[in-house]
Short mmCIF file of C-alpha atoms in Angstrom, two decimals:
data_model
loop_
_atom_site.label_atom_id
_atom_site.label_comp_id
_atom_site.label_asym_id
_atom_site.label_seq_id
_atom_site.Cartn_x
_atom_site.Cartn_y
_atom_site.Cartn_z
CA MET A 73 -26.31 3.09 0.88
CA THR A 74 -24.16 -0.36 1.21
CA LYS A 75 -21.13 -0.74 -1.09
CA GLU A 76 -21.01 -4.01 -2.80
CA THR A 77 -17.78 -4.65 -3.79
CA ILE A 78 -17.31 -7.05 -7.02
CA ILE A 79 -15.23 -10.24 -5.78
CA ILE A 80 -13.20 -12.08 -8.59
CA ALA A 81 -11.90 -15.46 -7.62
CA GLU A 82 -8.59 -15.55 -9.77
CA ALA A 83 -8.52 -19.80 -10.65
CA GLY A 84 -6.28 -18.73 -13.35
CA VAL A 85 -3.92 -21.92 -14.17
CA ASN A 86 -4.14 -23.56 -10.45
CA HIS A 87 -6.17 -26.36 -12.10
CA ASN A 88 -2.79 -27.58 -13.50
CA GLY A 89 -4.36 -28.48 -16.90
CA SER A 90 -7.17 -31.10 -14.65
CA LEU A 91 -10.69 -30.52 -15.62
CA GLU A 92 -11.68 -32.19 -11.98
CA LEU A 93 -9.24 -29.89 -10.22
CA ALA A 94 -11.09 -26.67 -11.86
CA LYS A 95 -14.48 -28.11 -10.90
CA LYS A 96 -12.78 -28.25 -7.22
CA LEU A 97 -11.65 -24.66 -7.76
CA ILE A 98 -15.20 -23.42 -8.85
CA ASP A 99 -16.98 -25.35 -5.60
CA ILE A 100 -14.46 -23.47 -3.45
CA ALA A 101 -15.21 -20.26 -4.98
CA ALA A 102 -18.83 -20.92 -5.11
CA ASP A 103 -18.70 -22.13 -1.46
CA ALA A 104 -16.90 -18.68 -0.24
CA GLY A 105 -19.58 -16.54 -2.11
CA VAL A 106 -17.87 -14.60 -4.59
CA ASP A 107 -19.18 -13.14 -7.55
CA TYR A 108 -17.01 -14.69 -10.34
CA VAL A 109 -14.61 -17.22 -10.62
CA LYS A 110 -12.05 -16.72 -13.47
CA PHE A 111 -9.68 -19.11 -15.61
CA GLN A 112 -7.34 -18.16 -18.50
CA THR A 113 -8.00 -19.02 -21.97
CA PHE A 114 -5.11 -19.32 -24.55
CA LYS A 115 -3.41 -21.26 -27.35
CA THR A 116 -0.08 -21.44 -26.19
CA GLU A 117 1.17 -21.37 -29.94
CA LYS A 118 -0.34 -17.69 -29.81
CA LEU A 119 1.00 -16.39 -26.46
CA VAL A 120 4.48 -17.10 -26.35
CA SER A 121 7.37 -18.23 -28.71
CA LEU A 122 9.17 -21.31 -28.12
CA ILE A 123 12.02 -19.86 -26.64
CA ALA A 124 10.34 -17.20 -24.12
CA PRO A 125 12.01 -17.27 -20.70
CA LYS A 126 10.27 -18.09 -17.36
CA ALA A 127 9.87 -15.45 -14.89
CA ASP A 128 12.08 -15.61 -11.70
CA TYR A 129 8.83 -16.87 -10.00
CA GLN A 130 7.73 -19.06 -12.39
CA LYS A 131 11.17 -20.73 -12.23
CA LYS A 132 10.93 -21.00 -8.51
CA ASN A 133 7.39 -22.18 -8.38
CA THR A 134 7.58 -24.93 -10.86
CA LYS A 135 10.98 -26.13 -9.35
CA THR A 136 13.23 -25.79 -12.36
CA GLU A 137 16.05 -23.72 -13.05
CA GLY A 138 15.41 -22.62 -16.50
CA GLY A 139 13.31 -23.66 -19.34
CA ALA A 140 11.32 -21.93 -21.64
CA GLN A 141 7.30 -20.71 -20.87
CA PHE A 142 6.02 -22.62 -23.59
CA ASP A 143 6.03 -26.17 -22.33
CA MET A 144 5.04 -25.12 -18.93
CA LEU A 145 1.73 -23.14 -20.19
CA LYS A 146 1.33 -26.16 -23.03
CA LYS A 147 0.07 -28.18 -19.74
CA LEU A 148 -1.88 -25.56 -18.41
CA GLU A 149 -4.21 -24.97 -21.48
CA LEU A 150 -8.11 -25.60 -21.04
CA SER A 151 -9.82 -27.28 -23.87
CA VAL A 152 -12.85 -26.03 -25.81
CA ASP A 153 -14.87 -28.83 -24.46
CA ASP A 154 -13.38 -28.10 -21.00
CA HIS A 155 -14.56 -24.70 -21.16
CA TYR A 156 -18.13 -25.23 -21.96
CA GLU A 157 -18.07 -27.95 -19.08
CA LEU A 158 -16.89 -25.49 -16.86
CA VAL A 159 -19.52 -22.71 -17.75
CA ASP A 160 -22.13 -25.32 -17.29
CA TYR A 161 -21.01 -26.55 -14.26
CA CYS A 162 -20.71 -22.74 -12.78
CA LYS A 163 -24.44 -22.28 -13.77
CA ARG A 164 -25.03 -25.55 -11.77
CA LYS A 165 -23.29 -23.85 -8.52
CA GLU A 166 -25.02 -20.46 -9.34
CA ILE A 167 -21.49 -18.51 -9.90
CA LYS A 168 -20.51 -16.76 -12.66
CA PHE A 169 -17.68 -17.80 -15.02
CA LEU A 170 -14.69 -15.77 -16.44
CA SER A 171 -11.76 -16.04 -17.96
CA THR A 172 -9.12 -14.15 -19.49
CA PRO A 173 -8.15 -14.46 -23.19
CA PHE A 174 -4.52 -14.24 -24.39
CA ASP A 175 -4.93 -14.18 -27.99
CA LEU A 176 -7.19 -13.19 -30.57
CA GLU A 177 -8.59 -16.71 -31.40
CA SER A 178 -9.40 -17.33 -27.63
CA ALA A 179 -10.72 -13.72 -27.19
CA ASP A 180 -13.29 -14.55 -29.95
CA PHE A 181 -13.62 -17.94 -28.31
CA LEU A 182 -15.13 -16.36 -25.13
CA ASN A 183 -17.46 -13.83 -26.67
CA ARG A 184 -19.29 -16.83 -28.25
CA LEU A 185 -19.68 -17.94 -24.60
CA GLY A 186 -21.56 -14.81 -23.73
CA LEU A 187 -19.76 -13.63 -20.72
CA ASP A 188 -20.33 -10.60 -18.45
CA PHE A 189 -17.30 -9.12 -18.68
CA PHE A 190 -13.82 -9.26 -20.65
CA LYS A 191 -10.64 -9.40 -18.83
CA ILE A 192 -7.42 -8.07 -20.13
CA SER A 193 -4.19 -8.93 -18.37
CA SER A 194 -1.65 -6.67 -17.18
CA GLY A 195 0.89 -8.27 -20.06
CA ASP A 196 -1.60 -7.45 -22.95
CA ILE A 197 -2.07 -3.63 -21.85
CA THR A 198 0.14 -2.88 -24.98
CA ASN A 199 -1.45 -5.30 -26.86
CA LEU A 200 -3.25 -3.10 -29.52
CA PRO A 201 -5.05 -5.86 -31.66
CA LEU A 202 -6.40 -7.34 -28.66
CA LEU A 203 -7.52 -4.13 -27.24
CA LYS A 204 -9.42 -3.52 -30.77
CA LYS A 205 -10.88 -7.02 -30.44
CA ILE A 206 -11.87 -6.99 -27.19
CA ALA A 207 -13.39 -3.29 -27.23
CA GLY A 208 -15.23 -4.50 -30.39
CA PHE A 209 -17.29 -6.87 -28.70
CA LYS A 210 -19.17 -3.81 -26.78
CA LYS A 211 -19.18 -5.76 -23.55
CA LYS A 212 -17.70 -4.73 -19.97
CA VAL A 213 -14.10 -5.08 -19.74
CA ILE A 214 -11.53 -4.92 -16.90
CA PHE A 215 -7.82 -4.37 -17.13
CA SER A 216 -5.45 -5.07 -14.84
CA THR A 217 -2.38 -2.26 -14.76
CA GLY A 218 0.94 -4.22 -13.69
CA MET A 219 4.15 -2.98 -14.75
CA SER A 220 2.44 0.15 -16.14
CA THR A 221 2.82 4.01 -16.21
CA MET A 222 -0.18 6.18 -16.01
CA GLU A 223 0.92 6.73 -19.82
CA ASP A 224 0.54 3.07 -20.55
CA ILE A 225 -2.84 3.06 -18.74
CA ARG A 226 -4.21 6.21 -20.72
CA ASN A 227 -3.33 4.74 -24.11
CA ALA A 228 -5.02 1.62 -23.42
CA LEU A 229 -7.92 3.63 -22.02
CA ASP A 230 -8.00 5.35 -25.35
CA VAL A 231 -7.96 2.51 -27.35
CA LEU A 232 -11.08 1.24 -25.79
CA LEU A 233 -12.89 4.19 -25.66
CA GLY A 234 -12.03 4.73 -29.65
CA ASN A 235 -13.41 1.61 -30.30
CA GLY A 236 -16.83 2.02 -28.85
CA LEU A 237 -16.66 1.67 -25.17
CA SER A 238 -17.49 4.38 -22.47
CA LEU A 239 -16.06 4.80 -19.21
CA ASP A 240 -19.17 3.10 -17.26
CA ASP A 241 -17.99 0.09 -19.25
CA ILE A 242 -14.50 -0.10 -17.75
CA TYR A 243 -13.12 -1.20 -14.70
CA VAL A 244 -9.54 -0.24 -14.18
CA LEU A 245 -7.37 -2.64 -11.73
CA HIS A 246 -4.39 -1.32 -10.13
CA CYS A 247 -1.85 -4.33 -9.91
CA ASN A 248 1.59 -5.28 -9.36
CA THR A 249 2.99 -8.18 -11.70
CA GLU A 250 5.18 -10.00 -9.05
CA TYR A 251 4.15 -13.43 -7.52
CA PRO A 252 3.94 -12.73 -4.76
CA THR A 253 4.08 -8.59 -4.58
CA PRO A 254 6.53 -7.25 -1.46
CA TYR A 255 4.28 -5.14 0.27
CA ALA A 256 6.63 -2.12 0.01
CA ASP A 257 5.85 -2.29 -3.97
CA VAL A 258 2.01 -2.59 -3.63
CA ASN A 259 1.88 1.35 -3.80
CA LEU A 260 -1.90 1.10 -3.05
CA ASN A 261 -2.62 5.00 -3.24
CA ALA A 262 -2.20 4.48 -6.96
CA MET A 263 -5.40 2.98 -7.15
CA ASN A 264 -7.29 6.10 -6.55
CA GLY A 265 -4.62 8.14 -8.49
CA ILE A 266 -5.99 6.56 -11.40
CA ALA A 267 -9.42 7.09 -10.60
CA ARG A 268 -8.73 10.77 -10.06
CA ALA A 269 -6.75 11.14 -13.16
CA LEU A 270 -8.78 9.47 -15.27
CA GLY A 271 -12.15 9.61 -14.13
CA VAL A 272 -12.68 5.50 -14.31
CA LYS A 273 -13.90 2.68 -11.80
CA VAL A 274 -11.08 1.36 -10.14
CA GLY A 275 -10.53 -1.94 -8.22
CA TYR A 276 -7.24 -3.96 -7.08
CA SER A 277 -5.89 -7.14 -8.63
CA ASP A 278 -3.85 -8.65 -5.47
CA HIS A 279 -0.88 -10.63 -6.02
CA THR A 280 0.61 -9.99 -2.21
CA LEU A 281 0.33 -12.89 0.41
CA GLY A 282 -2.54 -12.93 2.48
CA ILE A 283 -5.67 -10.66 2.64
CA GLU A 284 -4.73 -7.40 4.35
CA VAL A 285 -3.83 -5.53 1.14
CA SER A 286 -7.10 -6.35 -0.41
CA LEU A 287 -9.10 -5.39 2.71
CA ALA A 288 -7.45 -2.02 2.61
CA ALA A 289 -8.02 -1.49 -1.10
CA VAL A 290 -12.08 -2.08 -0.61
CA ALA A 291 -11.67 0.49 2.64
CA LEU A 292 -10.09 2.99 0.30
CA GLY A 293 -12.89 2.62 -2.34
CA ALA A 294 -12.01 -0.43 -4.89
CA LEU A 295 -15.18 -1.62 -6.43
CA MET A 296 -13.89 -4.68 -7.37
CA ILE A 297 -11.32 -6.95 -5.98
CA GLU A 298 -9.59 -10.11 -7.86
CA LYS A 299 -7.59 -12.20 -5.92
CA HIS A 300 -5.64 -16.01 -6.78
CA PHE A 301 -6.81 -18.79 -4.74
CA THR A 302 -5.69 -22.54 -5.08
CA LEU A 303 -6.79 -26.12 -3.59
CA ASP A 304 -3.24 -26.36 -1.96
CA LYS A 305 -0.62 -23.43 -2.06
CA GLY A 306 2.21 -26.57 -2.15
CA MET A 307 0.88 -27.82 -5.31
CA GLU A 308 3.57 -27.30 -8.25
CA GLY A 309 2.77 -24.87 -10.67
CA PRO A 310 3.79 -20.99 -11.60
CA ASP A 311 0.70 -19.30 -9.32
CA HIS A 312 -0.13 -21.87 -6.15
CA LYS A 313 2.11 -20.06 -3.64
CA ALA A 314 1.02 -16.43 -4.23
CA SER A 315 -2.45 -17.61 -3.89
CA LEU A 316 -5.33 -18.01 -0.68
CA ASP A 317 -6.10 -21.38 0.18
CA PRO A 318 -9.74 -22.28 0.54
CA PHE A 319 -10.01 -20.96 4.17
CA GLU A 320 -8.25 -17.62 3.50
CA LEU A 321 -10.65 -16.97 0.34
CA LYS A 322 -13.47 -17.45 2.47
CA GLU A 323 -12.25 -15.10 5.31
CA MET A 324 -11.57 -12.51 2.45
CA VAL A 325 -14.76 -12.49 1.32
CA LYS A 326 -16.45 -12.44 4.79
CA SER A 327 -14.39 -9.20 5.63
CA ILE A 328 -14.90 -7.80 2.18
CA ARG A 329 -18.52 -7.75 2.84
CA ASN A 330 -18.28 -6.32 6.16
CA ILE A 331 -16.06 -3.56 5.12
CA ASP A 332 -19.00 -3.07 2.33
CA ARG A 333 -21.51 -2.64 5.24
CA SER A 334 -19.18 -0.56 7.48
CA LEU A 335 -18.12 2.25 4.86
CA GLY A 336 -21.72 4.13 4.60
CA SER A 337 -21.99 7.56 3.57
CA ALA A 338 -19.95 10.82 3.81
CA GLU A 339 -22.64 11.95 5.97
CA LYS A 340 -21.75 11.81 9.92
CA ARG A 341 -24.84 10.87 12.11
CA PRO A 342 -26.21 8.80 14.69
CA SER A 343 -27.14 5.11 13.22
CA SER A 344 -30.33 3.73 14.53
CA SER A 345 -28.19 1.34 16.62
CA GLU A 346 -26.81 3.90 18.65
CA ILE A 347 -29.59 6.43 19.46
CA LYS A 348 -30.72 4.39 22.40
CA ASN A 349 -27.38 4.91 23.88
CA MET A 350 -27.19 8.88 23.67
CA ALA A 351 -29.03 9.43 26.69
CA ILE A 352 -26.99 7.01 28.75
CA ALA A 353 -23.65 8.09 27.66
CA ARG A 354 -23.91 11.71 27.58
CA LYS A 355 -24.62 13.97 30.46
CA SER A 356 -26.86 16.55 31.54
CA ILE A 357 -26.73 19.97 33.84
CA HIS A 358 -27.23 19.13 37.69
CA LEU A 359 -26.75 20.77 40.53
CA ALA A 360 -23.65 20.42 42.91
CA ILE A 361 -25.27 21.98 45.58
CA GLU A 362 -28.82 22.43 47.13
CA LYS A 363 -30.32 25.93 45.97
CA LYS A 364 -33.31 27.51 47.42
CA GLU A 365 -36.14 29.13 45.78
CA GLY A 366 -34.85 32.35 43.97
CA ASP A 367 -31.23 31.61 44.17
CA ILE A 368 -29.56 32.85 41.10
CA ILE A 369 -27.07 29.78 39.53
CA LYS A 370 -23.52 30.32 39.54
CA GLU A 371 -21.25 28.03 37.27
CA SER A 372 -19.85 26.29 40.33
CA ASP A 373 -23.44 25.29 41.55
CA LEU A 374 -23.41 22.84 38.53
CA GLU A 375 -21.78 19.72 37.48
CA MET A 376 -21.94 17.44 34.44
CA LEU A 377 -23.61 13.98 35.38
CA ARG A 378 -25.32 11.43 33.24
CA PRO A 379 -27.87 10.57 31.97
CA GLY A 380 -27.79 13.14 29.22
CA ASP A 381 -31.76 13.16 29.09
CA GLY A 382 -31.80 17.06 30.54
CA ILE A 383 -30.44 20.22 29.87
CA SER A 384 -27.20 19.66 27.62
CA PRO A 385 -24.03 20.93 29.04
CA MET A 386 -23.75 22.66 25.64
CA ASP A 387 -26.31 25.01 26.98
CA MET A 388 -24.66 25.69 30.48
CA ASP A 389 -24.47 29.55 29.52
CA ARG A 390 -28.04 30.03 29.01
CA VAL A 391 -28.42 28.68 32.47
CA ILE A 392 -26.00 30.37 34.62
CA GLY A 393 -27.52 33.52 36.00
CA LYS A 394 -31.10 32.07 35.81
CA LYS A 395 -33.31 31.68 39.09
CA VAL A 396 -34.24 28.81 40.26
CA ARG A 397 -38.53 28.56 40.78
CA LYS A 398 -38.37 26.16 43.98
CA ASN A 399 -35.92 24.46 46.43
CA LEU A 400 -33.77 22.00 44.76
CA CYS A 401 -31.88 19.47 46.02
CA PHE A 402 -28.29 18.73 45.95
CA GLY A 403 -27.78 16.32 42.74
CA TYR A 404 -30.85 17.59 40.83
CA LYS A 405 -31.05 17.24 37.13
CA LEU A 406 -32.14 20.80 35.92
CA ALA A 407 -35.22 21.39 33.61
CA TRP A 408 -35.91 24.40 31.81
CA GLU A 409 -39.18 24.76 33.73
CA ASP A 410 -37.33 24.94 36.84
CA LEU A 411 -35.70 28.09 35.64
CA ILE A 412 -36.71 31.59 35.71
#
């Protein structure tokens, strides 16, 4: 079977509050061939207090030394009308729309839009009211696990399962909440540690630079990849610098699809494309000297040469000690009917 990784292109807030930029991001995601393009839905007043400080990466990427998150995020909100327009635009572009809700009101609104999945951010893995709200929609759920311990993940999972969801409804994404994530902090093996410990479907939400770690996650068994992308990494905003540009996004999708096709099954067998090469590349038992009718074959009489369409070298011990039925020349490829 060919694995088909679900790829989510995370537009997030890289539209910088512009509906037109948001549409351009959808164009890029659709052109790259991802499954979903994902935004973020929030009311700033419901997400942060007036004095909540920025993270270091937010200060750096917005070119400010300080300030609160509130002013930064307020500029990045998408309106209700924006959402409806973006959903319609995604339909026209034949790509699926997703968005992460960051408050209860936004979750209710997205539920009315009829999304396939609900995404829970790493920052809300301990947000009990939001976990309960989303579980109550009885939709499939993705939740990221940045900054989390296994106990945090298990507790969130228990809330979702205790409020009507099943394991089949849930994807758990290994994640690191630093933008960009240092490679030494990725700890990618934890992804399958989560799968083994909790019996869940797993994937990876990637905040590293480049595409290598996403590709490694797919090769390790990730069923879902989420990756930020942008129109231009040089734009001002909190997430642009840790995002892929349009070319990189397309390359990531192409590479993931190649890996999907490459993984195959756990059974080792010759593939349809290589069977024709077996006789060419393998060897058969040939005579290293001339033999006369009735001669007994010794090991020193034999050499292993291509092609491999005669007696296999693995059967050499069965050949040694037999007599030849007729005169055979040097270099002759033996067949069973030549032997007595």
